[in-house]
Coordinates of C-alpha atoms in Angstrom, one line a residue:
M1 CA -25.8 26.1 24.9
F2 CA -23.2 23.8 23.4
A3 CA -23.9 21.2 26.1
A4 CA -27.6 21.3 25.2
R5 CA -26.8 21.0 21.5
S6 CA -24.4 18.1 21.9
S7 CA -26.8 16.1 24.1
K8 CA -29.2 15.9 21.1
V9 CA -26.5 14.4 18.8
N10 CA -26.2 10.6 18.9
A11 CA -24.4 9.7 15.7
F12 CA -22.1 11.0 12.9
P13 CA -22.0 13.1 10.9
V14 CA -22.6 16.0 13.3
P15 CA -24.8 18.8 12.1
D16 CA -23.1 21.8 10.4
D17 CA -23.9 24.1 13.3
Y18 CA -22.7 21.6 15.9
F19 CA -19.6 23.6 16.7
P20 CA -20.1 27.2 17.6
D21 CA -18.3 30.0 15.8
V22 CA -14.7 30.5 16.9
N23 CA -14.0 34.2 17.5
L24 CA -10.3 35.3 17.8
S25 CA -8.9 38.7 18.4
A26 CA -6.0 40.2 16.4
L27 CA -3.7 39.5 19.4
Q28 CA -4.8 35.9 19.6
I29 CA -4.2 35.5 15.8
L30 CA -0.7 37.0 16.2
E31 CA 0.1 34.6 19.0
L32 CA -1.0 31.6 16.9
E33 CA 1.2 32.8 14.0
E34 CA 4.2 33.1 16.4
K35 CA 3.6 29.6 17.7
M36 CA 3.6 28.3 14.1
A37 CA 6.7 30.2 13.2
L38 CA 8.5 28.8 16.2
A39 CA 7.3 25.2 15.3
V40 CA 8.6 25.7 11.8
K41 CA 11.9 27.1 13.1
N42 CA 12.5 24.1 15.4
A43 CA 11.5 21.7 12.6
L44 CA 13.9 23.2 10.2
A45 CA 16.7 22.9 12.7
D46 CA 15.9 19.2 13.2
Y47 CA 15.7 18.8 9.5
D48 CA 19.1 20.3 9.0
L49 CA 20.6 17.8 11.5
H50 CA 18.8 15.0 9.7
E51 CA 20.2 16.1 6.3
A52 CA 23.7 16.2 7.9
M53 CA 23.5 12.4 8.4
G54 CA 23.7 11.9 4.6
S55 CA 21.6 9.9 2.2
N56 CA 21.2 7.0 4.7
P57 CA 20.4 8.6 8.1
S58 CA 21.1 6.4 11.1
Y59 CA 19.5 7.3 14.4
G60 CA 20.9 6.3 17.8
K61 CA 20.0 3.6 20.2
G62 CA 17.0 5.5 21.5
W63 CA 15.3 5.0 18.2
K64 CA 13.7 1.9 16.6
T65 CA 13.2 1.4 12.9
L66 CA 9.6 0.3 12.4
G67 CA 10.0 -0.5 8.7
T68 CA 10.6 0.6 5.2
V69 CA 8.1 0.9 2.3
G70 CA 9.5 1.9 -1.0
D71 CA 12.0 4.7 -0.4
L72 CA 10.3 5.7 2.9
T73 CA 11.5 4.7 6.4
T74 CA 9.8 5.2 9.8
V75 CA 11.7 5.4 13.1
R76 CA 10.1 5.7 16.5
Q77 CA 11.6 6.8 19.8
A78 CA 11.9 4.0 22.3
G79 CA 9.3 4.1 25.1
D80 CA 5.6 4.1 25.3
A81 CA 4.0 3.3 22.0
A82 CA 0.9 5.3 22.9
N83 CA 2.8 8.5 23.6
C84 CA 5.9 8.7 21.4
Q85 CA 7.8 10.6 18.8
C86 CA 8.1 9.3 15.2
R87 CA 9.8 10.4 12.0
I88 CA 9.2 9.4 8.5
F89 CA 11.7 10.3 5.8
G90 CA 12.6 9.3 2.2
R91 CA 11.6 10.0 -1.4
L92 CA 8.1 10.2 -2.9
R93 CA 6.9 10.3 -6.4
G94 CA 5.4 13.6 -7.5
D95 CA 5.9 17.4 -7.2
Y96 CA 6.3 18.7 -3.7
R97 CA 3.8 21.5 -4.4
N98 CA 1.1 19.0 -5.1
F99 CA 1.9 17.3 -1.8
I100 CA 1.2 20.5 0.1
N101 CA -1.8 21.6 -2.1
F102 CA -3.5 18.2 -1.7
F103 CA -4.1 18.9 2.0
Y104 CA -5.5 22.4 1.3
S105 CA -9.1 22.8 2.3
E106 CA -11.3 25.8 3.0
T107 CA -14.6 23.9 3.5
S108 CA -15.7 20.9 5.6
S109 CA -16.5 19.0 2.5
Q110 CA -13.0 19.5 1.1
L111 CA -11.5 18.5 4.4
F112 CA -13.5 15.3 4.6
A113 CA -12.8 14.5 1.0
W114 CA -9.0 14.4 1.2
N115 CA -9.1 12.4 4.4
Q116 CA -11.4 9.9 2.8
F117 CA -9.4 9.6 -0.4
M118 CA -6.2 9.1 1.5
Y119 CA -7.1 7.1 4.6
G120 CA -10.5 5.6 3.6
N121 CA -11.7 5.7 7.3
A122 CA -12.9 9.3 7.7
V123 CA -15.9 9.6 9.9
D124 CA -16.5 13.3 10.0
A125 CA -14.6 16.6 9.5
A126 CA -15.3 20.3 10.1
I127 CA -13.6 23.6 9.4
L128 CA -14.0 25.6 12.6
K129 CA -12.3 28.8 11.4
N130 CA -10.4 29.9 8.3
I131 CA -8.0 32.5 9.6
H132 CA -5.9 33.0 6.5
T133 CA -6.4 31.4 3.1
S134 CA -4.6 31.5 -0.2
S135 CA -6.4 34.7 -1.2
S136 CA -5.5 36.6 2.1
G137 CA -2.2 37.9 0.7
K138 CA -0.2 36.4 3.5
P139 CA 3.3 35.0 3.2
H140 CA 1.9 31.6 4.2
L141 CA -0.6 29.6 2.2
Y142 CA -3.1 28.8 4.9
L143 CA -3.8 29.2 8.7
G144 CA -6.9 27.8 10.2
I145 CA -8.6 25.6 12.9
K146 CA -10.0 22.2 12.0
W147 CA -11.5 19.1 13.5
T148 CA -11.4 15.6 12.1
C149 CA -12.7 12.2 13.3
L150 CA -11.2 8.9 12.0
Q151 CA -11.8 5.2 12.6
P152 CA -8.3 3.9 12.5
F153 CA -9.3 0.3 13.4
A154 CA -12.6 -1.4 13.4
L155 CA -12.4 -2.8 17.0
V156 CA -11.3 0.4 18.8
K157 CA -13.0 3.7 19.5
K158 CA -12.9 6.5 17.0
R159 CA -10.2 9.1 17.3
D160 CA -10.8 12.8 16.8
T161 CA -8.5 15.8 17.0
C162 CA -8.9 19.5 17.0
F163 CA -5.8 21.2 15.5
L164 CA -4.4 24.4 14.1
E165 CA -3.1 23.9 10.5
Y166 CA -0.4 26.0 8.9
M167 CA 0.8 25.6 5.3
A168 CA 3.6 27.6 3.6
F169 CA 6.2 27.5 0.8
T170 CA 9.5 28.9 2.1
K171 CA 13.2 28.2 2.2
D172 CA 15.2 25.8 4.5
L173 CA 18.4 26.7 6.3
R174 CA 20.4 25.8 3.1
G175 CA 18.3 28.1 0.9
R176 CA 16.4 25.4 -0.9
D177 CA 12.7 25.7 -1.8
I178 CA 10.5 23.7 0.6
G179 CA 6.9 23.2 1.5
V180 CA 5.9 23.1 5.2
R181 CA 2.7 21.8 6.8
V182 CA 2.1 21.9 10.5
N183 CA -0.7 20.4 12.5
M184 CA -0.7 21.6 16.1
P185 CA -3.3 20.3 18.7
L186 CA -5.5 22.9 20.2
T187 CA -7.8 23.0 23.2
L188 CA -10.8 25.2 22.5
P189 CA -14.0 25.7 24.5
E190 CA -15.8 25.7 21.2
C191 CA -14.5 22.2 20.5
P192 CA -14.5 20.1 23.6
P193 CA -14.3 16.3 23.6
L194 CA -17.4 14.6 22.2
P195 CA -19.9 13.0 24.6
S196 CA -19.2 9.4 25.7
K197 CA -22.2 8.1 23.8
M198 CA -20.3 9.0 20.6
K199 CA -17.6 6.5 21.5
T200 CA -14.7 8.8 20.5
K201 CA -11.4 9.6 22.2
R202 CA -9.5 12.9 21.6
M203 CA -6.0 12.6 20.3
Q204 CA -3.2 15.1 20.6
M205 CA -0.8 15.0 17.6
L206 CA 1.8 17.6 16.6
I207 CA 2.8 16.9 13.0
V208 CA 5.3 18.8 10.9
S209 CA 5.9 17.8 7.3
I210 CA 8.7 19.2 5.2
V211 CA 8.9 18.5 1.5
R212 CA 11.3 19.7 -1.2
P213 CA 12.3 18.8 -4.7
S214 CA 14.6 15.7 -4.9
E215 CA 18.0 16.4 -6.3
G216 CA 18.9 14.2 -9.2
Y217 CA 15.4 12.6 -9.4
P218 CA 13.0 14.6 -11.6
R219 CA 9.4 14.8 -10.5
S220 CA 10.3 13.3 -7.1
T221 CA 10.0 14.8 -3.6
E222 CA 12.1 14.4 -0.4
L223 CA 9.9 14.0 2.7
F224 CA 10.7 14.6 6.3
L225 CA 7.8 14.2 8.7
M226 CA 8.1 14.6 12.5
S227 CA 5.2 13.8 14.9
Q228 CA 4.7 13.8 18.6
N229 CA 1.7 11.6 19.3
D230 CA -0.6 11.0 22.2
F231 CA -3.0 8.3 20.8
A232 CA -5.3 8.5 23.9
G233 CA -4.0 5.2 25.4
F234 CA -3.9 3.3 22.2
A235 CA -0.6 1.6 21.5
V236 CA -0.1 2.0 17.8
P237 CA 1.5 -1.1 16.2
G238 CA 4.3 -0.9 13.7
F239 CA 2.1 -2.1 10.8
F240 CA 0.1 1.1 11.2
F241 CA 3.1 3.2 10.1
K242 CA 3.8 0.8 7.2
R243 CA 0.3 1.3 6.0
L244 CA 0.7 5.0 6.3
M245 CA 3.9 4.9 4.3
T246 CA 2.1 2.9 1.6
K247 CA -0.5 5.6 1.4
M248 CA 2.1 8.3 1.1
N249 CA 3.8 6.4 -1.7
D250 CA 0.4 6.6 -3.6
M251 CA 0.1 10.3 -3.2
A252 CA -0.1 10.9 -6.9
T253 CA -3.2 8.8 -7.2
Y254 CA -4.9 10.7 -4.4
V255 CA -4.1 14.0 -6.2
D256 CA -5.9 12.5 -9.3
S257 CA -8.9 11.6 -7.1
K258 CA -9.1 15.2 -5.7
L259 CA -8.9 16.7 -9.2
I260 CA -11.6 14.3 -10.5
L261 CA -13.8 15.3 -7.6
V262 CA -13.3 19.0 -8.5
H263 CA -14.3 18.3 -12.1
G264 CA -17.2 16.0 -11.5
M265 CA -18.1 12.9 -13.5
M266 CA -20.4 12.7 -16.5
K267 CA -23.9 11.4 -15.9
R268 CA -24.7 8.0 -17.3
T269 CA -27.5 9.4 -19.5
C270 CA -24.9 11.3 -21.4
W271 CA -22.5 8.3 -22.1
V272 CA -21.9 7.3 -25.6
D273 CA -23.9 4.2 -26.7
K274 CA -21.7 1.2 -26.6
K275 CA -23.2 -0.3 -29.7
S276 CA -22.0 2.7 -31.7
R277 CA -18.4 1.8 -31.1
S278 CA -16.8 -1.3 -32.7
E279 CA -13.3 -0.5 -31.5
C280 CA -11.5 1.2 -28.7
R281 CA -11.4 5.0 -29.2
L282 CA -7.8 5.1 -28.0
C283 CA -5.9 2.0 -29.2
S284 CA -8.2 1.1 -32.1
R285 CA -8.3 -2.6 -31.2
D286 CA -11.6 -4.3 -32.1
F287 CA -14.0 -5.2 -29.3
S288 CA -14.7 -8.9 -28.9
T289 CA -15.8 -11.4 -26.3
T290 CA -12.5 -11.2 -24.6
R291 CA -12.0 -7.4 -25.1
R292 CA -15.1 -5.8 -23.6
R293 CA -16.4 -2.3 -24.0
Q294 CA -15.8 0.0 -21.0
H295 CA -17.0 3.6 -20.3
C296 CA -14.8 6.4 -19.0
R297 CA -16.6 8.2 -16.3
L298 CA -15.2 11.6 -17.2
C299 CA -15.7 11.8 -21.0
G300 CA -18.3 9.0 -21.5
E301 CA -16.4 7.4 -24.4
V302 CA -15.9 3.7 -24.9
F303 CA -12.5 2.1 -24.4
C304 CA -11.0 -1.3 -23.8
R305 CA -9.8 -2.3 -20.4
Q306 CA -6.2 -1.8 -21.1
C307 CA -6.8 1.9 -21.9
L308 CA -8.4 2.5 -18.5
V309 CA -7.0 3.1 -15.1
Y310 CA -8.7 3.0 -11.7
R311 CA -8.9 5.9 -9.3
G312 CA -10.8 6.5 -6.1
A313 CA -13.9 8.5 -6.7
R314 CA -17.1 9.5 -4.9
E315 CA -19.7 6.8 -4.9
E316 CA -22.3 7.6 -7.5
D317 CA -25.2 7.0 -5.2
S318 CA -24.0 9.8 -2.9
A319 CA -25.7 13.1 -3.3
S320 CA -23.2 15.8 -4.4
S321 CA -24.4 18.1 -1.7
Q322 CA -23.6 15.6 1.1
K323 CA -20.3 16.0 3.0
I324 CA -20.0 12.4 3.8
F325 CA -19.4 9.8 1.1
N326 CA -17.7 6.5 0.4
V327 CA -14.8 6.1 -2.1
V328 CA -15.1 3.4 -4.8
K329 CA -12.6 2.5 -7.5
T330 CA -13.8 3.9 -10.7
K331 CA -12.7 3.6 -14.3
F332 CA -11.2 6.6 -16.3
C333 CA -9.4 6.6 -19.6
R334 CA -5.8 7.5 -19.6
V335 CA -6.3 10.5 -21.7
C336 CA -8.8 12.1 -19.3
V337 CA -6.6 11.5 -16.3
A338 CA -3.6 13.0 -18.1
K339 CA -5.7 16.0 -19.2
V340 CA -7.0 16.5 -15.6
R341 CA -3.4 16.5 -14.3
D342 CA -2.2 18.8 -17.1
L343 CA -4.9 21.4 -16.9
D344 CA -6.0 21.6 -13.3
V345 CA -3.1 21.4 -10.9
S346 CA -4.0 24.9 -9.8
L347 CA -7.4 23.6 -8.7
L348 CA -5.9 21.7 -5.7
A349 CA -5.5 24.8 -3.6
P350 CA -8.3 27.2 -4.4
G351 CA -11.6 26.5 -2.6
T352 CA -13.7 25.2 -5.5
H353 CA -16.2 22.4 -5.6
G354 CA -16.7 19.6 -8.1
K355 CA -20.2 19.5 -9.6
S356 CA -21.7 16.9 -11.8
E357 CA -22.1 18.3 -15.2
D358 CA -23.9 16.8 -18.2
K359 CA -21.2 18.0 -20.6
P360 CA -17.8 18.6 -19.0
A361 CA -16.3 20.3 -22.0
T362 CA -12.8 20.7 -20.5
L363 CA -12.3 16.9 -20.7
S364 CA -14.0 16.3 -24.0
M365 CA -11.2 14.5 -25.9
F366 CA -13.1 12.5 -28.6
T367 CA -15.7 13.2 -31.2
D368 CA -17.9 11.0 -33.3
S369 CA -16.2 11.8 -36.6
G370 CA -17.6 8.7 -38.3
A371 CA -14.1 7.6 -39.2
S372 CA -12.1 4.7 -37.9
T373 CA -9.4 5.4 -35.4
K374 CA -7.1 2.8 -36.9
L375 CA -4.0 4.1 -38.7
D376 CA -2.7 2.3 -41.7
G377 CA -3.7 -1.1 -40.2
E378 CA -1.5 -0.6 -37.2
H379 CA -2.4 -0.4 -33.5
I380 CA -1.3 2.3 -31.2
S381 CA 0.8 1.2 -28.3
L382 CA -0.6 2.2 -24.9
G383 CA 1.4 3.8 -22.3
S384 CA 2.0 5.1 -18.8
Y385 CA 1.8 8.8 -18.0
A386 CA 4.3 10.1 -15.5
D387 CA 3.5 13.7 -14.9
Y388 CA 4.1 13.0 -11.2
D389 CA 6.4 10.1 -12.1
D390 CA 3.4 7.9 -11.6
E391 CA 3.8 4.5 -13.2
D392 CA 0.2 4.5 -14.5
L393 CA 0.2 7.1 -17.2
R394 CA 2.4 9.1 -19.5
V395 CA 1.3 11.8 -21.9
L396 CA 2.9 13.3 -25.0
H397 CA 2.3 17.0 -25.2
R398 CA 2.2 18.0 -28.8
P399 CA 1.0 21.6 -29.4
S400 CA -1.0 22.4 -32.5
S401 CA -2.7 25.5 -34.0
D402 CA -6.1 24.3 -32.8
S403 CA -5.6 22.3 -29.6
E404 CA -3.1 20.4 -27.5
L405 CA -3.0 16.8 -28.7
L406 CA -2.6 14.0 -26.1
E407 CA -1.4 10.5 -26.9
T408 CA -0.4 7.6 -24.7
I409 CA 2.6 5.4 -25.0
R410 CA 3.7 1.9 -23.7
S411 CA 2.1 0.9 -20.5
S412 CA 1.9 -2.0 -18.1
G413 CA -1.9 -2.0 -18.4
E414 CA -3.1 -1.3 -14.9
R415 CA -5.9 -3.6 -13.8
D416 CA -8.0 -4.4 -10.8
D417 CA -9.9 -7.6 -11.1
A418 CA -11.5 -7.1 -7.7
V419 CA -13.5 -4.2 -9.0
V420 CA -17.1 -5.0 -9.9
D421 CA -17.4 -4.1 -13.6
D422 CA -20.8 -2.9 -14.6
D423 CA -19.8 -2.3 -18.2
E424 CA -18.7 -6.0 -18.6
R425 CA -22.0 -7.3 -17.2
S426 CA -24.1 -5.1 -19.5
D427 CA -21.9 -5.3 -22.6
L428 CA -24.3 -7.5 -24.6
D429 CA -27.6 -6.3 -22.9
G430 CA -28.0 -3.0 -24.9
H431 CA -29.6 -1.2 -22.0
D432 CA -27.3 1.9 -22.2
K433 CA -29.0 5.0 -23.6
P434 CA -27.3 6.8 -26.4
G435 CA -25.6 10.1 -25.5
P436 CA -24.1 13.0 -27.3
S437 CA -20.7 12.7 -28.8
I438 CA -18.1 15.2 -27.5
G439 CA -14.6 16.4 -28.0
V440 CA -12.0 17.6 -30.4
D441 CA -11.7 16.4 -34.0
M442 CA -10.5 12.8 -34.1
S443 CA -8.4 13.4 -37.1
K444 CA -6.0 15.5 -35.0
L445 CA -5.7 12.7 -32.5
M446 CA -4.8 10.4 -35.4
S447 CA -2.0 12.6 -36.5
A448 CA -0.6 12.7 -33.0
S449 CA -0.9 8.9 -32.8
Q450 CA 1.2 8.6 -36.0
M451 CA 3.9 10.8 -34.5
M452 CA 3.9 8.7 -31.3
R453 CA 4.4 5.4 -33.2
R454 CA 7.4 7.0 -34.9
I455 CA 8.9 8.0 -31.6
N456 CA 8.5 4.5 -30.3
A457 CA 10.2 3.2 -33.5
G458 CA 13.1 5.6 -33.1
A459 CA 12.3 7.2 -36.4
S460 CA 12.6 10.8 -37.5
F461 CA 9.7 13.0 -38.4
D462 CA 10.4 13.2 -42.1
E463 CA 7.7 14.1 -44.5
G464 CA 8.3 11.1 -46.7
Y465 CA 8.1 8.5 -43.9
T466 CA 5.1 6.3 -43.7
A467 CA 3.6 4.6 -40.7
N468 CA 3.7 1.1 -42.1
Q469 CA 7.0 0.8 -43.8
Q470 CA 10.6 1.8 -43.6
L471 CA 13.5 1.3 -46.0
S472 CA 16.2 -1.2 -45.0
A473 CA 19.9 -0.7 -45.9
S474 CA 19.4 -2.7 -49.1
G475 CA 16.6 -0.4 -50.2
K476 CA 13.7 -2.9 -49.8
A477 CA 10.6 -2.0 -47.9
T478 CA 10.1 -4.0 -44.7
S479 CA 6.9 -4.1 -42.7
R480 CA 7.0 -2.9 -39.1
R481 CA 4.8 -5.3 -37.1
T482 CA 3.9 -4.7 -33.5
L483 CA 3.1 -7.2 -30.8
D484 CA -0.5 -5.8 -30.7
Q485 CA -0.9 -6.6 -34.4
C486 CA 0.3 -10.2 -34.0
I487 CA -2.1 -10.7 -31.1
A488 CA -5.0 -9.2 -33.0
E489 CA -4.2 -11.4 -36.1
Q490 CA -4.0 -14.5 -33.9
E491 CA -7.4 -13.7 -32.3
A492 CA -9.0 -13.2 -35.7
L493 CA -7.5 -16.5 -36.9
L494 CA -8.8 -18.3 -33.8
R495 CA -12.3 -16.9 -34.4
R496 CA -12.3 -18.1 -38.0
L497 CA -11.2 -21.6 -36.9
M498 CA -13.9 -21.8 -34.3
L499 CA -16.6 -20.7 -36.9
A500 CA -15.3 -23.3 -39.3
A501 CA -15.4 -26.0 -36.7
Q502 CA -19.0 -25.0 -35.8
D503 CA -20.1 -25.1 -39.5
R504 CA -18.5 -28.5 -39.9
A505 CA -20.3 -29.8 -36.8
Q506 CA -23.7 -28.8 -38.1
P507 CA -25.4 -31.5 -40.4

């Protein structure tokens, strides 16, 4: 039956019913659990030996260092590059729990999503059987059988693998909290190698990842990854592992992308009309020919480019019901990304789906109060939130009686000039449709902004302190001018000079 079904399939993605159901007896499940327990035990022993080498592990002559990216290092056992043992170790930004939960998936769509967000070359993916999930009440987080197909390089055949996945939070041999993820290759009659017309080769890869909190480095994770690889005759070059380490260093951004997928993005018809905003809703700087209006895809509000960051997101043209999609860099305001991280870390593991909603109330941060967002003539400094020690964003948590207030502080202003900017092209066209305004009271955000500027200035939160002035030692009031103010004043002066020159040139 499977042979007849596979003969009708000529392209990816394969139908949902392509693979038959996998039926396992209680004894077979127990054997799989024992195999995973043994793999974890052996990995913990190797990890303990690795830790005994100190902060700068040095492997013997039988190992070759392939490269270092950031704080990660890859070593490979000498020998055949197509059938080898590799180890990746070092420090990552982010919480170790998020590292494990990022890979959690109970549906084929979720499995494809994290592969596409992280690698960008996913072809297809399928959950063959969920044996145990987070709701099964087992000591481990997950146990299941999965299949994935990737296109590692454009000029080689696709590589697919059928594997048993195990995920758990436990203790290492030194009693420290760790997270463990094991991928063990399986040979199942329900998942044989694909037909030759699919141009795919089956890989055999045993991968064990161990992560734990980094000592002395808040919001950092120590990674130890071991892999025994059979790349089906393909000799993997060293730069492949360097690219893999680069992706692991960006794990915090992939976590953001997965959380954004769970939330879903706001439809364009519900975005705020650009013409209704004369200034950025976050930093309060006026829009101009050099500072264009940009829409956040989560809340639909209008911001300047410096108040936005780019994250991978599902292509808008893709139907939400389709499993396969492309990832495009998409603009989100810093407040929404911070709010997503703050509220929904728990959504990484449970099997929930992101759906496109007209009004995602959980991310509504701004409201059309009719009042200016400028505070006493000053501009708010933008900043970088580091919930996962990410260099992009930083958020101030300031609880209040009504809601939690978010405000950003000094940032490097993440940009990506290679991204096609639809908002910039349509800034002066006026084709955008007006949408409903959403969010909390803007006056509360203003009060939080005022507090944030005082923190940046090193001032105390005294009742009599004003945002514009502070008393010097001689008792005279001195103005506190920011760099953003100076730039804004220079731009205004330049515009007046240009207008004066144009008036003088006219007869």
